[in-house]
Tab-separated table of C-alpha atoms and ligand atoms in Angstrom:
chain	number	residue	atom	x	y	z
A	303	MET	CA	-0.030	0.486	0.050
A	304	ASP	CA	2.610	2.618	1.174
A	305	GLN	CA	4.498	1.419	-1.720
A	306	ASP	CA	1.552	2.077	-4.357
A	307	VAL	CA	1.537	5.565	-2.313
A	308	ALA	CA	4.858	5.798	-3.390
A	309	ALA	CA	5.090	5.021	-6.762
A	310	LYS	CA	2.292	7.331	-7.279
A	311	GLU	CA	3.968	9.839	-6.453
A	312	GLN	CA	6.846	9.593	-8.337
A	313	PRO	CA	7.519	11.819	-10.947
A	314	ARG	CA	5.595	10.822	-13.983
A	315	TYR	CA	4.440	11.652	-17.332
A	316	ILE	CA	2.101	10.574	-20.893
A	317	LYS	CA	3.952	10.817	-23.763
A	318	LEU	CA	1.482	9.447	-26.452
A	319	ASN	CA	3.381	8.678	-29.610
A	320	GLU	CA	6.663	8.120	-31.004
A	321	ARG	CA	6.836	11.115	-32.767
A	322	ASP	CA	5.766	13.823	-30.065
A	323	ASN	CA	8.424	16.128	-28.874
A	324	VAL	CA	6.635	17.150	-25.290
A	325	ALA	CA	4.505	14.654	-22.786
A	326	ILE	CA	1.881	16.333	-19.766
A	327	VAL	CA	2.408	15.597	-15.818
A	328	VAL	CA	1.010	13.222	-14.768
A	329	ASN	CA	1.220	14.253	-10.795
A	330	ASP	CA	-1.423	15.988	-8.977
A	331	PHE	CA	-0.917	20.010	-8.585
A	332	GLY	CA	2.209	19.323	-10.646
A	333	LEU	CA	5.841	19.539	-10.276
A	334	PRO	CA	8.900	21.715	-8.854
A	335	ALA	CA	11.768	21.887	-10.948
A	336	GLY	CA	14.589	19.538	-10.407
A	337	ALA	CA	11.476	16.657	-10.906
A	338	ARG	CA	13.793	14.091	-12.436
A	339	PHE	CA	11.424	11.449	-14.388
A	340	ALA	CA	11.967	7.195	-15.524
A	341	SER	CA	13.333	8.290	-17.934
A	342	GLY	CA	16.106	10.853	-17.158
A	343	LEU	CA	15.126	14.135	-17.613
A	344	THR	CA	14.332	16.866	-15.370
A	345	LEU	CA	12.378	19.421	-15.090
A	346	ARG	CA	14.166	23.649	-15.358
A	347	ALA	CA	10.723	24.929	-13.953
A	348	PHE	CA	7.887	24.448	-12.131
A	349	VAL	CA	4.640	22.698	-14.861
A	350	PRO	CA	1.229	22.152	-13.851
A	351	GLN	CA	-0.434	18.541	-13.756
A	352	GLY	CA	-1.414	18.418	-17.130
A	353	HIS	CA	0.534	20.971	-18.544
A	354	LYS	CA	3.521	19.718	-21.504
A	355	THR	CA	7.278	19.853	-20.969
A	356	ALA	CA	9.110	19.590	-23.204
A	357	LEU	CA	11.233	15.867	-23.607
A	358	VAL	CA	13.693	17.636	-25.942
A	359	ASP	CA	15.198	20.858	-26.835
A	360	VAL	CA	12.730	22.436	-29.247
A	361	ALA	CA	14.260	25.091	-31.632
A	362	GLU	CA	12.966	28.550	-33.123
A	363	GLY	CA	10.023	27.479	-35.123
A	364	GLU	CA	9.935	24.175	-34.273
A	365	PRO	CA	6.693	22.178	-34.875
A	366	ILE	CA	5.529	21.294	-31.476
A	367	ILE	CA	3.972	17.662	-32.018
A	368	ARG	CA	1.721	15.671	-29.341
A	369	TYR	CA	-0.869	12.981	-30.946
A	370	GLY	CA	1.753	12.474	-33.591
A	371	GLU	CA	0.460	15.524	-35.358
A	372	ILE	CA	0.826	20.001	-34.738
A	373	ILE	CA	-0.533	21.455	-32.346
A	374	GLY	CA	1.759	24.008	-33.428
A	375	TYR	CA	5.635	26.081	-33.372
A	376	ALA	CA	7.785	27.380	-31.329
A	377	LEU	CA	7.904	31.148	-30.505
A	378	LYS	CA	11.163	30.747	-29.258
A	379	PRO	CA	13.570	27.763	-28.419
A	380	ILE	CA	12.705	25.526	-25.254
A	381	LEU	CA	14.827	23.904	-23.637
A	382	ALA	CA	14.234	19.759	-22.593
A	383	GLY	CA	12.124	20.211	-19.088
A	384	GLU	CA	10.922	23.175	-19.673
A	385	TRP	CA	6.818	24.315	-19.015
A	386	VAL	CA	6.008	24.440	-23.252
A	387	ASP	CA	2.588	26.784	-22.055
A	388	GLU	CA	0.343	28.551	-24.889
A	389	ALA	CA	2.370	31.245	-24.838
A	390	ARG	CA	5.375	29.411	-26.247
A	391	ILE	CA	3.606	28.296	-29.203
A	392	ARG	CA	2.418	29.904	-32.155
A	393	MET	CA	-1.010	27.849	-33.535
A	394	PRO	CA	-1.067	26.476	-37.449
A	395	GLU	CA	-3.649	26.695	-39.807
A	396	ALA	CA	-7.058	25.230	-39.790
A	397	PRO	CA	-6.790	22.584	-42.586
A	398	ALA	CA	-8.299	23.895	-46.052
A	399	LEU	CA	-11.693	21.868	-46.398
A	400	ASP	CA	-10.739	21.803	-50.404
A	401	LYS	CA	-7.572	19.949	-50.207
A	402	LEU	CA	-9.539	17.579	-47.243
A	403	GLU	CA	-9.525	13.149	-47.967
A	404	ILE	CA	-12.187	11.399	-48.390
A	405	SER	CA	-12.845	7.878	-47.608
A	406	THR	CA	-9.079	6.660	-47.774
A	407	ALA	CA	-9.431	5.277	-44.843
A	408	VAL	CA	-12.386	3.747	-43.862
A	409	PRO	CA	-12.189	1.272	-40.636
A	410	ALA	CA	-12.855	-2.802	-41.532
A	411	PRO	CA	-16.634	-3.258	-40.233
A	412	LEU	CA	-15.767	-3.790	-35.680
A	413	PRO	CA	-17.119	-6.898	-35.197
A	414	PRO	CA	-20.570	-7.397	-33.808
A	415	LEU	CA	-21.215	-7.179	-30.361
A	416	GLU	CA	-23.796	-9.740	-29.219
A	417	GLY	CA	-26.134	-10.437	-26.281
A	418	PHE	CA	-26.251	-7.362	-24.840
A	419	THR	CA	-29.277	-5.255	-23.390
A	420	PHE	CA	-30.730	-2.706	-21.361
A	421	GLU	CA	-34.567	-1.553	-19.589
A	422	GLY	CA	-35.845	0.874	-21.897
A	423	TYR	CA	-39.681	1.760	-22.019
A	424	ARG	CA	-40.284	1.053	-25.691
A	425	ASN	CA	-42.635	3.450	-28.009
A	426	PRO	CA	-44.945	2.402	-31.260
A	427	ASP	CA	-43.244	4.171	-33.880
A	428	GLY	CA	-39.995	1.912	-32.136
A	429	SER	CA	-37.465	4.004	-30.468
A	430	VAL	CA	-36.936	3.380	-27.205
A	431	GLY	CA	-36.627	5.543	-24.025
A	432	THR	CA	-34.511	5.471	-21.308
A	433	LYS	CA	-36.727	7.600	-19.223
A	434	ASN	CA	-40.492	8.627	-18.514
A	435	ILE	CA	-41.441	11.866	-18.968
A	436	LEU	CA	-44.465	14.339	-20.087
A	437	GLY	CA	-42.447	17.251	-22.353
A	438	ILE	CA	-44.700	20.131	-22.429
A	439	SER	CA	-43.844	21.946	-25.459
A	440	SER	CA	-43.963	25.960	-26.402
A	441	SER	CA	-43.822	27.882	-28.844
A	442	VAL	CA	-43.098	31.136	-27.728
A	443	GLN	CA	-41.067	32.723	-24.681
A	444	CYS	CA	-43.965	34.561	-23.530
A	445	VAL	CA	-45.856	31.102	-21.891
A	446	LYS	CA	-42.212	30.555	-20.010
A	447	GLY	CA	-43.887	31.925	-16.225
A	448	THR	CA	-47.208	30.178	-17.091
A	449	MET	CA	-45.853	27.007	-18.157
A	450	GLU	CA	-43.705	26.845	-15.193
A	451	TYR	CA	-46.786	27.587	-12.854
A	452	ALA	CA	-48.331	24.875	-14.260
A	453	VAL	CA	-45.995	22.244	-14.565
A	454	LYS	CA	-45.208	23.179	-10.750
A	455	ARG	CA	-48.756	22.755	-9.540
A	456	ILE	CA	-48.265	19.330	-12.433
A	457	ARG	CA	-45.384	17.983	-10.344
A	458	ALA	CA	-47.167	18.741	-7.317
A	459	GLU	CA	-51.318	17.772	-7.414
A	460	LEU	CA	-50.907	15.091	-11.287
A	461	LEU	CA	-47.146	14.082	-10.685
A	462	PRO	CA	-48.305	11.515	-7.289
A	463	LYS	CA	-51.143	9.892	-8.824
A	464	TYR	CA	-49.060	8.972	-12.415
A	465	PRO	CA	-46.095	6.711	-11.158
A	466	ASN	CA	-44.843	4.973	-13.489
A	467	VAL	CA	-43.952	8.813	-14.660
A	468	ASP	CA	-40.476	10.214	-14.004
A	469	ASP	CA	-41.125	14.029	-14.668
A	470	VAL	CA	-42.684	16.957	-16.547
A	471	VAL	CA	-40.452	18.769	-18.497
A	472	PRO	CA	-41.139	21.844	-19.279
A	473	LEU	CA	-39.268	22.418	-23.271
A	474	THR	CA	-39.465	26.306	-22.534
A	475	HIS	CA	-36.704	28.505	-24.985
A	476	ALA	CA	-36.432	32.261	-25.715
A	477	TYR	CA	-37.672	31.467	-29.273
A	478	GLY	CA	-40.305	32.460	-31.495
A	479	CYS	CA	-41.144	35.293	-32.038
A	480	GLY	CA	-39.057	39.159	-32.627
A	481	VAL	CA	-37.158	36.435	-34.427
A	482	ALA	CA	-36.189	36.226	-38.756
A	483	ILE	CA	-38.549	33.224	-39.039
A	484	SER	CA	-38.138	33.689	-42.878
A	485	ALA	CA	-34.440	33.844	-42.564
A	486	PRO	CA	-32.334	31.075	-44.028
A	487	ASP	CA	-31.598	29.867	-40.836
A	488	ALA	CA	-33.850	29.888	-38.848
A	489	VAL	CA	-34.909	26.511	-39.655
A	490	VAL	CA	-32.483	24.991	-37.359
A	491	PRO	CA	-34.428	26.678	-33.810
A	492	ILE	CA	-37.723	25.177	-35.430
A	493	ARG	CA	-35.896	22.098	-36.799
A	494	THR	CA	-34.461	21.436	-33.116
A	495	LEU	CA	-37.946	22.372	-31.285
A	496	GLN	CA	-40.101	19.973	-33.673
A	497	ASN	CA	-37.509	17.388	-33.780
A	498	LEU	CA	-36.784	17.719	-29.683
A	499	ALA	CA	-41.216	17.248	-29.072
A	500	LEU	CA	-41.079	13.996	-30.529
A	501	ASN	CA	-38.139	12.690	-28.546
A	502	PRO	CA	-37.780	8.674	-26.859
A	503	ASN	CA	-38.169	9.825	-23.448
A	504	PHE	CA	-40.860	11.925	-23.326
A	505	GLY	CA	-42.976	8.698	-25.688
A	506	GLY	CA	-44.905	10.548	-28.158
A	507	GLU	CA	-47.156	12.461	-26.279
A	508	ILE	CA	-46.886	16.397	-27.666
A	509	LEU	CA	-48.400	18.993	-26.257
A	510	VAL	CA	-47.906	22.211	-27.655
A	511	VAL	CA	-48.473	25.858	-25.419
A	512	GLY	CA	-48.523	28.613	-27.617
A	513	LEU	CA	-49.671	32.454	-27.602
A	514	GLY	CA	-51.816	32.730	-30.590
A	515	CYS	CA	-50.253	36.027	-32.133
A	516	GLU	CA	-46.226	34.578	-32.229
A	517	LYS	CA	-44.183	33.893	-35.147
A	518	LEU	CA	-43.589	29.849	-34.592
A	519	ALA	CA	-47.727	29.188	-35.258
A	520	PRO	CA	-48.021	26.423	-32.868
A	521	GLU	CA	-49.435	23.811	-35.173
A	522	ARG	CA	-45.747	23.548	-36.313
A	523	LEU	CA	-44.849	21.825	-33.862
A	524	VAL	CA	-47.369	18.628	-33.816
A	525	PRO	CA	-46.394	16.679	-36.441
A	526	GLU	CA	-49.186	15.939	-38.255
A	527	GLY	CA	-51.795	13.780	-37.155
A	528	VAL	CA	-52.204	14.690	-33.820
A	529	ASN	CA	-55.361	16.762	-32.551
A	530	ASP	CA	-55.905	18.851	-29.755
A	531	ALA	CA	-52.259	18.814	-28.939
A	532	ILE	CA	-52.337	22.653	-28.357
A	533	VAL	CA	-52.955	25.548	-25.674
A	534	ARG	CA	-53.846	29.008	-27.368
A	535	MET	CA	-52.890	31.491	-24.406
A	536	GLN	CA	-54.796	33.844	-26.154
A	537	ASP	CA	-58.387	31.383	-27.188
A	538	GLU	CA	-61.148	33.676	-26.040
A	539	ALA	CA	-62.512	31.041	-24.515
A	540	PHE	CA	-60.698	31.657	-21.497
A	541	ASP	CA	-62.098	32.810	-18.948
A	542	GLY	CA	-58.856	34.068	-17.237
A	543	PHE	CA	-55.020	32.795	-16.349
A	544	GLY	CA	-56.357	31.034	-13.596
A	545	ALA	CA	-58.795	28.832	-16.625
A	546	ILE	CA	-56.249	28.750	-19.279
A	547	VAL	CA	-54.084	26.871	-16.309
A	548	GLU	CA	-56.749	24.641	-15.758
A	549	ALA	CA	-56.553	23.952	-19.952
A	550	ILE	CA	-52.751	22.745	-19.360
A	551	MET	CA	-53.201	20.275	-16.367
A	552	THR	CA	-56.776	19.103	-17.804
A	553	GLN	CA	-54.426	18.365	-20.687
A	554	ALA	CA	-51.589	17.193	-19.186
A	555	GLU	CA	-53.129	14.539	-17.247
A	556	ALA	CA	-54.905	13.315	-20.337
A	557	ARG	CA	-51.480	12.427	-21.159
A	558	LEU	CA	-50.065	11.039	-17.758
A	559	LYS	CA	-52.268	8.624	-17.707
A	560	VAL	CA	-51.454	7.113	-20.876
A	561	LEU	CA	-47.515	7.306	-20.220
A	562	ASN	CA	-47.998	6.021	-16.983
A	563	THR	CA	-49.064	3.078	-18.810
A	564	ARG	CA	-45.236	2.680	-19.909
A	565	LYS	CA	-43.177	0.214	-18.689
A	566	ARG	CA	-39.780	-0.825	-18.438
A	567	GLU	CA	-39.875	-4.180	-20.938
A	568	THR	CA	-35.828	-5.334	-22.166
A	569	CYS	CA	-33.748	-4.567	-25.044
A	570	PRO	CA	-31.623	-5.154	-27.433
A	571	ALA	CA	-28.600	-2.241	-26.756
A	572	SER	CA	-28.481	-1.272	-29.776
A	573	ASP	CA	-32.676	0.351	-28.832
A	574	LEU	CA	-29.880	3.292	-27.561
A	575	VAL	CA	-29.057	6.239	-28.736
A	576	ILE	CA	-26.402	8.395	-26.817
A	577	GLY	CA	-24.917	11.245	-26.833
A	578	LEU	CA	-21.577	12.329	-26.831
A	579	GLN	CA	-20.016	15.431	-25.209
A	580	CYS	CA	-17.642	17.321	-22.972
A	581	GLY	CA	-17.010	20.466	-20.895
A	582	GLY	CA	-13.948	22.185	-18.818
A	583	SER	CA	-11.895	20.045	-21.228
A	584	ASP	CA	-7.742	19.904	-19.732
A	585	ALA	CA	-4.779	17.618	-20.780
A	586	PHE	CA	-5.642	14.814	-19.486
A	587	SER	CA	-9.666	14.770	-21.525
A	588	GLY	CA	-7.103	13.716	-24.959
A	589	VAL	CA	-5.542	10.797	-22.412
A	590	THR	CA	-8.408	9.376	-19.878
A	591	ALA	CA	-11.575	10.877	-20.554
A	592	ASN	CA	-12.384	11.206	-24.308
A	593	PRO	CA	-10.091	7.508	-25.328
A	594	ALA	CA	-12.200	5.517	-22.373
A	595	VAL	CA	-15.125	7.089	-23.958
A	596	GLY	CA	-14.055	6.388	-27.203
A	597	PHE	CA	-13.528	2.417	-26.534
A	598	ALA	CA	-17.446	2.180	-24.810
A	599	ALA	CA	-18.579	4.426	-27.712
A	600	ASP	CA	-16.549	1.225	-30.361
A	601	LEU	CA	-18.894	-1.057	-27.777
A	602	LEU	CA	-21.783	0.447	-28.320
A	603	VAL	CA	-21.432	0.478	-32.525
A	604	ARG	CA	-19.734	-3.404	-31.569
A	605	ALA	CA	-23.647	-4.186	-30.306
A	606	GLY	CA	-25.486	-1.296	-32.792
A	607	ALA	CA	-26.655	1.365	-31.647
A	608	THR	CA	-26.972	4.778	-32.715
A	609	VAL	CA	-23.984	7.131	-30.910
A	610	MET	CA	-23.233	10.729	-32.024
A	611	PHE	CA	-20.523	13.178	-31.489
A	612	SER	CA	-20.342	16.806	-31.771
A	613	GLU	CA	-18.628	20.131	-31.004
A	614	VAL	CA	-17.762	21.834	-34.537
A	615	THR	CA	-15.196	23.687	-33.588
A	616	GLU	CA	-13.959	21.086	-31.320
A	617	VAL	CA	-13.521	18.686	-34.988
A	618	ARG	CA	-12.533	21.424	-37.554
A	619	ASP	CA	-8.999	21.189	-36.954
A	620	ALA	CA	-8.633	17.887	-37.319
A	621	ILE	CA	-11.289	17.191	-39.760
A	622	GLN	CA	-8.492	15.818	-42.483
A	623	LEU	CA	-8.737	12.695	-39.547
A	624	LEU	CA	-11.636	12.329	-39.862
A	625	THR	CA	-12.923	12.379	-43.396
A	626	ARG	CA	-10.924	10.097	-44.284
A	627	ARG	CA	-12.694	7.920	-41.445
A	628	ALA	CA	-15.481	8.693	-43.561
A	629	ILE	CA	-17.295	5.914	-45.165
A	630	ASN	CA	-18.045	7.176	-48.512
A	631	GLU	CA	-18.214	9.843	-50.350
A	632	ASP	CA	-20.968	11.689	-49.295
A	633	VAL	CA	-20.535	11.238	-45.955
A	634	GLY	CA	-16.862	12.811	-46.717
A	635	ARG	CA	-18.786	15.399	-48.506
A	636	ALA	CA	-22.176	15.902	-45.501
A	637	LEU	CA	-18.947	16.693	-42.572
A	638	VAL	CA	-16.516	19.766	-45.006
A	639	ARG	CA	-20.630	20.791	-45.456
A	640	GLU	CA	-21.488	21.189	-41.261
A	641	MET	CA	-17.175	22.899	-41.210
A	642	ALA	CA	-18.220	25.191	-44.362
A	643	TRP	CA	-21.463	26.531	-43.057
A	644	TYR	CA	-19.620	27.223	-39.920
A	645	ASP	CA	-16.822	28.832	-40.908
A	646	SER	CA	-18.454	31.318	-42.858
A	647	TYR	CA	-20.888	31.840	-39.962
A	648	LEU	CA	-17.619	32.859	-37.000
A	649	ALA	CA	-16.762	34.606	-39.737
A	650	ARG	CA	-19.906	36.825	-40.373
A	651	GLY	CA	-19.581	37.398	-36.306
A	652	GLY	CA	-16.234	38.792	-37.011
A	653	ALA	CA	-14.263	35.432	-35.171
A	654	ASP	CA	-12.467	32.151	-36.087
A	655	ARG	CA	-12.292	29.218	-33.779
A	656	SER	CA	-9.380	30.883	-31.740
A	657	ALA	CA	-12.959	31.564	-30.012
A	658	ASN	CA	-13.181	27.604	-28.752
A	659	THR	CA	-11.006	27.933	-26.540
A	660	THR	CA	-11.682	28.924	-22.807
A	661	PRO	CA	-9.169	30.317	-20.203
A	662	GLY	CA	-10.597	27.145	-18.175
A	663	ASN	CA	-8.743	25.174	-21.311
A	664	LYS	CA	-6.284	26.923	-20.615
A	665	LYS	CA	-5.479	26.913	-17.263
A	666	GLY	CA	-5.546	22.962	-17.822
A	667	GLY	CA	-2.859	22.790	-19.687
A	668	LEU	CA	-4.444	22.430	-23.288
A	669	ALA	CA	-2.459	25.055	-25.710
A	670	ASN	CA	-4.760	25.744	-28.355
A	671	ILE	CA	-8.022	24.734	-30.162
A	672	VAL	CA	-5.236	22.482	-32.386
A	673	GLU	CA	-4.298	20.825	-28.658
A	674	LYS	CA	-8.040	20.882	-27.730
A	675	SER	CA	-9.680	19.035	-31.105
A	676	LEU	CA	-7.334	15.736	-31.385
A	677	GLY	CA	-7.698	14.420	-28.291
A	678	SER	CA	-11.882	15.814	-28.757
A	679	ILE	CA	-12.491	13.756	-31.334
A	680	VAL	CA	-10.538	10.376	-29.768
A	681	LYS	CA	-14.046	10.329	-28.316
A	682	SER	CA	-15.232	8.843	-31.612
A	683	GLY	CA	-13.674	5.204	-30.844
A	684	SER	CA	-12.096	4.350	-34.497
A	685	SER	CA	-15.391	2.703	-35.829
A	686	ALA	CA	-16.515	4.710	-40.041
A	687	ILE	CA	-17.938	8.022	-39.226
A	688	ALA	CA	-21.156	6.819	-40.395
A	689	GLY	CA	-24.020	9.724	-40.913
A	690	VAL	CA	-23.810	12.552	-40.822
A	691	LEU	CA	-26.540	15.641	-38.766
A	692	SER	CA	-26.777	19.450	-39.586
A	693	PRO	CA	-27.906	20.843	-36.611
A	694	GLY	CA	-30.708	19.690	-34.834
A	695	GLU	CA	-31.757	16.839	-37.328
A	696	LYS	CA	-33.332	13.552	-35.997
A	697	ALA	CA	-30.721	10.646	-35.954
A	698	THR	CA	-32.570	7.701	-38.504
A	699	GLN	CA	-29.765	5.436	-38.563
A	700	LYS	CA	-27.224	3.532	-36.247
A	701	GLY	CA	-23.222	4.075	-35.965
A	702	MET	CA	-21.437	6.413	-34.718
A	703	LEU	CA	-22.767	9.352	-36.775
A	704	PHE	CA	-21.326	13.031	-36.402
A	705	ALA	CA	-23.642	15.131	-35.836
A	706	ALA	CA	-22.691	18.984	-35.863
A	707	THR	CA	-23.077	21.002	-33.084
A	708	PRO	CA	-22.089	23.973	-31.516
A	709	ALA	CA	-19.388	23.553	-28.727
A	710	SER	CA	-21.467	25.127	-26.215
A	711	ASP	CA	-22.541	22.475	-23.091
A	712	PHE	CA	-26.456	23.763	-23.335
A	713	ILE	CA	-26.664	24.279	-27.144
A	714	CYS	CA	-24.997	20.733	-27.953
A	715	GLY	CA	-27.318	19.310	-25.261
A	716	THR	CA	-30.510	20.174	-26.638
A	717	LEU	CA	-29.090	19.931	-30.459
A	718	GLN	CA	-28.577	16.423	-29.287
A	719	LEU	CA	-31.953	16.307	-27.620
A	720	ALA	CA	-33.226	17.146	-30.778
A	721	SER	CA	-31.714	14.475	-32.823
A	722	GLY	CA	-33.160	11.948	-30.266
A	723	MET	CA	-30.392	10.830	-27.928
A	724	THR	CA	-32.004	9.281	-24.912
A	725	LEU	CA	-28.507	9.089	-22.372
A	726	GLN	CA	-25.447	11.653	-22.965
A	727	VAL	CA	-21.588	10.688	-21.668
A	728	PHE	CA	-20.114	14.094	-20.239
A	729	THR	CA	-16.357	14.568	-20.087
A	730	THR	CA	-14.582	16.763	-17.974
A	731	GLY	CA	-11.523	17.905	-16.857
A	732	ARG	CA	-12.113	20.765	-14.721
A	733	GLY	CA	-15.483	20.094	-13.870
A	734	THR	CA	-18.692	21.345	-14.253
A	735	PRO	CA	-22.198	20.156	-13.041
A	736	TYR	CA	-24.292	20.215	-16.039
A	737	GLY	CA	-27.643	17.829	-16.425
A	738	LEU	CA	-30.233	18.359	-18.538
A	739	ALA	CA	-34.281	17.481	-17.604
A	740	ALA	CA	-34.952	15.373	-20.351
A	741	ALA	CA	-32.049	12.913	-21.020
A	742	PRO	CA	-29.947	11.676	-18.023
A	743	VAL	CA	-26.630	13.017	-18.536
A	744	ILE	CA	-23.021	10.632	-17.171
A	745	LYS	CA	-20.307	13.091	-16.463
A	746	VAL	CA	-16.756	11.469	-17.076
A	747	ALA	CA	-13.570	13.259	-14.787
A	748	THR	CA	-10.145	12.734	-16.316
A	749	ARG	CA	-8.232	13.660	-13.662
A	750	SER	CA	-9.247	10.802	-10.702
A	751	GLU	CA	-7.918	14.497	-8.249
A	752	LEU	CA	-11.514	15.363	-9.021
A	753	ALA	CA	-13.678	12.734	-9.238
A	754	ARG	CA	-12.149	12.097	-4.874
A	755	ARG	CA	-13.544	16.607	-5.028
A	756	TRP	CA	-16.283	15.769	-7.010
A	757	LYS	CA	-17.288	12.967	-5.222
A	758	ASP	CA	-21.119	13.166	-5.247
A	759	LEU	CA	-21.161	15.053	-8.435
A	760	ILE	CA	-19.067	13.525	-10.997
A	761	ASP	CA	-19.782	9.552	-11.744
A	762	PHE	CA	-17.324	7.990	-13.218
A	763	ASP	CA	-13.669	8.258	-13.066
A	764	ALA	CA	-11.329	7.419	-15.470
A	765	GLY	CA	-8.404	9.715	-14.061
A	766	LYS	CA	-7.178	6.031	-12.704
A	767	ILE	CA	-5.551	5.625	-17.022
A	768	ALA	CA	-3.492	8.446	-16.362
A	769	THR	CA	-1.364	6.650	-12.860
A	770	GLY	CA	-1.254	3.578	-14.658
A	771	GLU	CA	-3.719	1.967	-12.307
A	772	LYS	CA	-6.334	0.778	-15.196
A	773	THR	CA	-5.912	0.579	-18.666
A	774	ILE	CA	-8.440	2.302	-21.420
A	775	GLU	CA	-9.878	-1.534	-22.544
A	776	GLU	CA	-11.076	-1.679	-18.427
A	777	THR	CA	-13.003	1.616	-18.057
A	778	GLY	CA	-14.148	1.692	-21.938
A	779	TRP	CA	-16.399	-1.779	-20.374
A	780	ASP	CA	-16.483	0.458	-17.094
A	781	LEU	CA	-18.118	2.225	-18.574
A	782	PHE	CA	-19.981	1.214	-21.157
A	783	ARG	CA	-22.091	-1.232	-18.038
A	784	LEU	CA	-22.882	2.445	-16.509
A	785	ILE	CA	-24.640	3.900	-19.899
A	786	LEU	CA	-26.617	0.512	-19.736
A	787	ASP	CA	-26.985	0.995	-15.684
A	788	VAL	CA	-27.930	4.379	-16.838
A	789	ALA	CA	-30.329	3.488	-19.278
A	790	SER	CA	-32.183	0.667	-17.367
A	791	GLY	CA	-33.015	3.913	-14.337
A	792	ARG	CA	-31.372	1.131	-12.052
A	793	THR	CA	-28.375	4.082	-11.742
A	794	LYS	CA	-28.864	7.733	-10.575
A	795	PRO	CA	-26.526	9.945	-12.340
A	796	TRP	CA	-25.432	13.116	-10.026
A	797	SER	CA	-27.421	15.371	-11.411
A	798	ASP	CA	-30.356	13.438	-11.893
A	799	ARG	CA	-29.956	13.034	-8.067
A	800	TRP	CA	-29.956	16.517	-7.102
A	801	GLY	CA	-32.172	17.607	-9.919
A	802	ILE	CA	-29.947	20.233	-10.880
A	803	HIS	CA	-30.686	20.472	-14.253
A	804	ASN	CA	-29.113	23.080	-17.099
A	805	ASP	CA	-31.832	25.068	-19.740
A	806	LEU	CA	-32.717	23.637	-22.818
A	807	THR	CA	-30.874	26.581	-24.659
A	808	LEU	CA	-31.454	26.432	-29.416
A	809	PHE	CA	-29.021	27.703	-31.318
A	810	ASN	CA	-30.423	30.313	-33.681
A	811	PRO	CA	-28.243	31.493	-36.341
A	812	ALA	CA	-30.671	33.353	-38.163
A	813	PRO	CA	-31.332	37.702	-37.019
A	814	VAL	CA	-33.772	38.243	-34.935
A	815	THR	CA	-36.282	41.455	-35.075
B	967	CA	CA1	-19.230	21.402	-24.747
């Protein structure tokens, strides 16, 4: 035991690829000048945990290599054992989108994985939920307060009568009026709202609360063939606020009765729709949590599930690695199309890809978006990229999909829910209390120190990979089993135990008026 502790305190670094000329410091709280590694390298300065040290002398202008890829160029000469902080690195240009190799390295199909199941709620359309929730849609922000008032009463007065229903969730947002509803890019928020209501966790029960004069007509949120699904506040039949709330509650109760008949049944793992995301990344994200998630993602793909990874600005700088993996030309071109759309979206706003990295990322050792991207795409595992979704599009196929979204945690979460995600796996290095009301979120820590400190917020510790206590394979299998447990309702993630959830946040790239 004491030997173990002593071994853990030995100065350690992680070098990921033979070609790398930098490595990251593993030890909690970093290492002081003079710390000597087993390789013989001695630090010339303090290096914080997760930050890079040079393994060899790097001359001015020479590339700095991590993951076997160039993450930048030395602005000044860097000596072996020095701290390679972001100020010493010039960021390379993003890969040109017209020169990418497409489908040149399509991975062979992975061997099928049979026999894994979870207990889910099967819907009439064949989709399967991991929760049983009444989701109430809204067509405009004007009704938000009313809906929250009504939902509070539904939770207190009605929900206890329907014990098989987990929750009632108001799908409120800032869209619906004061927006350029006919602008080409308005398709994104409108499609997102339409598809959100169809998330498998809501069991196909549609109810929309609208005002009556908004630009986004409430009818547009009701799928064809569904009747009596709208409560319009300005409807002249309503005599005051009390009557409106009563109408919402009556409509809600009719749906709670139906949802209450849902029961969990054994479903193959192929019925899962899993979203992957990261937030508050650090230099360990690409070493521990994301590789473990990537391994679990391969297991899910092998089991026939749908898996989505997202966050355009975090794949843009490593897109050349993804287009090669596209299963065919069409998928490769769709990847390029989404990158090009986002490039122009950022340019319109006078920003570029460097706007992505946060102060927390940099404090955690990520020098720039290139380094962050290389660590981020590891989440996608090693299978072929089977399909691409534009923001808010519904997933209709199995395998590893790229669902184009901003990297913003809340917007990515909302868009993945619209795409049909029933469970999200979220990796974090810096730590975040992030959670979603509509689907369980498994939070995976990149470092054991965070997992210990946030023992009642973090669901899974991938940090043992860095200390050598566990392999990526073992950790990936553990995570895969936890996904099946959480999808079955056997294990509740911390955000659900505390009931702490982020707002739905729409992506509206169109103008407001
Ligand atoms: Ca994110």
